[in-house]
Each structure stands twice: as C-alpha cells, then as structure tokens.
PDB file of C-alpha atoms in Angstrom:
ATOM      1  CA  ASP A   5       0.000   0.000   0.000  1.00  0.00           C
ATOM      2  CA  ALA A   6       2.370   2.712  -1.255  1.00  0.00           C
ATOM      3  CA  GLU A   7      -0.175   5.528  -0.884  1.00  0.00           C
ATOM      4  CA  GLY A   8      -0.798   4.637   2.750  1.00  0.00           C
ATOM      5  CA  ASP A   9       2.951   4.481   3.422  1.00  0.00           C
ATOM      6  CA  LEU A  10       3.485   7.858   1.759  1.00  0.00           C
ATOM      7  CA  TYR A  11       0.652   9.365   3.794  1.00  0.00           C
ATOM      8  CA  LYS A  12       2.275   8.152   7.032  1.00  0.00           C
ATOM      9  CA  ILE A  13       5.687   9.493   6.011  1.00  0.00           C
ATOM     10  CA  ILE A  14       4.318  12.921   5.096  1.00  0.00           C
ATOM     11  CA  PHE A  15       2.407  13.313   8.349  1.00  0.00           C
ATOM     12  CA  ASN A  16       4.819  11.638  10.742  1.00  0.00           C
ATOM     13  CA  ALA A  17       8.270  12.520   9.402  1.00  0.00           C
ATOM     14  CA  LEU A  18       8.037  15.859   7.609  1.00  0.00           C
ATOM     15  CA  PRO A  19       7.742  19.203   9.389  1.00  0.00           C
ATOM     16  CA  ASN A  20       4.522  21.174   8.893  1.00  0.00           C
ATOM     17  CA  GLY A  21       4.531  23.759   6.131  1.00  0.00           C
ATOM     18  CA  ARG A  22       6.777  21.811   3.749  1.00  0.00           C
ATOM     19  CA  PHE A  23       6.045  22.107   0.053  1.00  0.00           C
ATOM     20  CA  ILE A  24       5.323  18.689  -1.404  1.00  0.00           C
ATOM     21  CA  HIS A  25       5.110  17.650  -5.051  1.00  0.00           C
ATOM     22  CA  LEU A  26       3.451  14.309  -5.779  1.00  0.00           C
ATOM     23  CA  HIS A  27       5.407  13.581  -8.954  1.00  0.00           C
ATOM     24  CA  CYS A  28       3.508  11.779 -11.746  1.00  0.00           C
ATOM     25  CA  TYR A  29       0.543  10.986  -9.487  1.00  0.00           C
ATOM     26  CA  THR A  30      -1.488   7.926 -10.472  1.00  0.00           C
ATOM     27  CA  GLY A  31      -3.347   7.313  -7.236  1.00  0.00           C
ATOM     28  CA  THR A  32      -6.983   7.451  -6.274  1.00  0.00           C
ATOM     29  CA  VAL A  33      -9.263  10.452  -5.900  1.00  0.00           C
ATOM     30  CA  GLU A  34      -9.859   9.549  -2.260  1.00  0.00           C
ATOM     31  CA  MET A  35      -6.167   9.542  -1.396  1.00  0.00           C
ATOM     32  CA  GLU A  36      -5.567  12.754  -3.318  1.00  0.00           C
ATOM     33  CA  LEU A  37      -8.326  14.528  -1.385  1.00  0.00           C
ATOM     34  CA  LYS A  38      -6.913  13.140   1.855  1.00  0.00           C
ATOM     35  CA  PHE A  39      -3.505  14.609   0.986  1.00  0.00           C
ATOM     36  CA  THR A  40      -4.785  18.009  -0.149  1.00  0.00           C
ATOM     37  CA  TYR A  41      -7.061  18.376   2.872  1.00  0.00           C
ATOM     38  CA  LYS A  42      -4.178  17.877   5.309  1.00  0.00           C
ATOM     39  CA  VAL A  43      -1.309  19.516   3.373  1.00  0.00           C
ATOM     40  CA  PRO A  44      -1.928  23.093   2.201  1.00  0.00           C
ATOM     41  CA  ASN A  45       1.396  23.236   0.316  1.00  0.00           C
ATOM     42  CA  LEU A  46       0.884  20.068  -1.710  1.00  0.00           C
ATOM     43  CA  TYR A  47       0.997  20.068  -5.505  1.00  0.00           C
ATOM     44  CA  THR A  48      -0.038  17.119  -7.643  1.00  0.00           C
ATOM     45  CA  GLY A  49       1.778  16.314 -10.883  1.00  0.00           C
ATOM     46  CA  LEU A  50      -0.343  14.844 -13.676  1.00  0.00           C
ATOM     47  CA  THR A  51       1.009  13.471 -16.950  1.00  0.00           C
ATOM     48  CA  GLY A  52      -0.369  12.512 -20.346  1.00  0.00           C
ATOM     49  CA  HIS A  53      -1.543   9.303 -18.672  1.00  0.00           C
ATOM     50  CA  ILE A  54      -4.822  11.070 -17.881  1.00  0.00           C
ATOM     51  CA  THR A  55      -5.769  10.455 -21.525  1.00  0.00           C
ATOM     52  CA  GLN A  56      -5.036   6.714 -21.406  1.00  0.00           C
ATOM     53  CA  PHE A  57      -7.997   4.334 -20.987  1.00  0.00           C
ATOM     54  CA  GLU A  58      -6.318   2.270 -18.267  1.00  0.00           C
ATOM     55  CA  PHE A  59      -5.825   5.432 -16.174  1.00  0.00           C
ATOM     56  CA  LYS A  60      -9.442   6.610 -16.275  1.00  0.00           C
ATOM     57  CA  ASN A  61      -9.384   7.091 -12.488  1.00  0.00           C
ATOM     58  CA  LEU A  62      -6.971   9.995 -13.043  1.00  0.00           C
ATOM     59  CA  ARG A  63      -9.518  11.937 -15.077  1.00  0.00           C
ATOM     60  CA  SER A  64     -11.870  11.973 -12.127  1.00  0.00           C
ATOM     61  CA  THR A  65      -8.988  13.055  -9.887  1.00  0.00           C
ATOM     62  CA  THR A  66      -8.418  16.179 -11.958  1.00  0.00           C
ATOM     63  CA  GLY A  67     -11.995  17.359 -11.494  1.00  0.00           C
ATOM     64  CA  ASP A  68     -11.547  17.389  -7.727  1.00  0.00           C
ATOM     65  CA  LEU A  69      -8.305  19.376  -7.729  1.00  0.00           C
ATOM     66  CA  SER A  70      -8.057  23.117  -7.500  1.00  0.00           C
ATOM     67  CA  LEU A  71      -6.388  24.507 -10.633  1.00  0.00           C
ATOM     68  CA  ASP A  72      -3.696  26.168  -8.550  1.00  0.00           C
ATOM     69  CA  ARG A  73      -2.741  22.852  -6.906  1.00  0.00           C
ATOM     70  CA  PHE A  74      -1.803  20.669  -9.864  1.00  0.00           C
ATOM     71  CA  LEU A  75       1.061  20.627 -12.327  1.00  0.00           C
ATOM     72  CA  ILE A  76       1.131  19.316 -15.884  1.00  0.00           C
ATOM     73  CA  GLU A  77       4.157  17.067 -16.283  1.00  0.00           C
ATOM     74  CA  THR A  78       5.639  15.565 -19.411  1.00  0.00           C
ATOM     75  CA  ASP A  79       8.199  13.227 -17.855  1.00  0.00           C
ATOM     76  CA  SER A  80       9.601  13.234 -21.359  1.00  0.00           C
ATOM     77  CA  PRO A  81       9.877  11.029 -23.376  1.00  0.00           C
ATOM     78  CA  TYR A  82       7.351   8.884 -21.494  1.00  0.00           C
ATOM     79  CA  MET A  83       3.774   9.294 -20.301  1.00  0.00           C
ATOM     80  CA  MET A  84       2.557  11.045 -23.416  1.00  0.00           C
ATOM     81  CA  PRO A  85      -1.116  11.660 -24.259  1.00  0.00           C
ATOM     82  CA  PHE A  86      -2.996   8.867 -26.037  1.00  0.00           C
ATOM     83  CA  SER A  87      -3.325  10.750 -29.337  1.00  0.00           C
ATOM     84  CA  MET A  88       0.382  11.638 -29.621  1.00  0.00           C
ATOM     85  CA  ARG A  89       2.929   9.636 -31.507  1.00  0.00           C
ATOM     86  CA  PRO A  90       5.743   8.036 -29.510  1.00  0.00           C
ATOM     87  CA  GLY A  91       8.384  10.541 -28.544  1.00  0.00           C
ATOM     88  CA  CYS A  92       6.080  13.585 -28.441  1.00  0.00           C
ATOM     89  CA  SER A  93       5.928  14.209 -24.723  1.00  0.00           C
ATOM     90  CA  LEU A  94       6.973  17.836 -24.717  1.00  0.00           C
ATOM     91  CA  ALA A  95       4.917  20.363 -22.768  1.00  0.00           C
ATOM     92  CA  HIS A  96       2.966  21.583 -25.814  1.00  0.00           C
ATOM     93  CA  CYS A  97       1.927  17.972 -26.558  1.00  0.00           C
ATOM     94  CA  VAL A  98       0.531  17.439 -23.065  1.00  0.00           C
ATOM     95  CA  VAL A  99      -1.320  20.734 -22.679  1.00  0.00           C
TER      96      VAL A  99
END
C-alpha cells in the first residue's frame, strides 16, 4: 500500500509547512483529497496518462483538484497523451 505508506511518512516525518510535489501521481481520488485536505502546500503532478484508458481514475482526480494545486508534467519522453505519436511528450503535446 504505497499511498498509505506515503501518507504516514508525510504526516509523521516531515515538518509542517513543507512544500510537497506528488510527482507523476497515479493514485486514487480519495487519497488525493486526503492529501490536499491535510497539506496546504501540496501540488499534484499529472502526466499525459490522464488520456489513457487504463488510467481513467486519473480523469476523475483532476476534477476534484483546485487549478492552482496541480502541475502538468511531461516526464519526457514517457507518459505522453494517447493521441500523440511516440516521442512527443513535450509540454505543448501534453497541454
């Protein structure tokens, strides 16, 4: 249960007020809301995976996030949007 472990680490080991970036987040909506509720300085990184069928849970995650709390990530050359050809994972391809 990686999400549960991460949650424990963030709340038990890190000082309050730290800025946290969940890089290339692929977790659940419930866990994301749990993180954002407890950590005011948390940013969530989303990749082109939100367009992939097997990651449909991520699309629902984005609707629950405040626009000022998530980041668009390319993680180039991987994690590109479904409609892009391999290798096109630059920022303009994701946005």
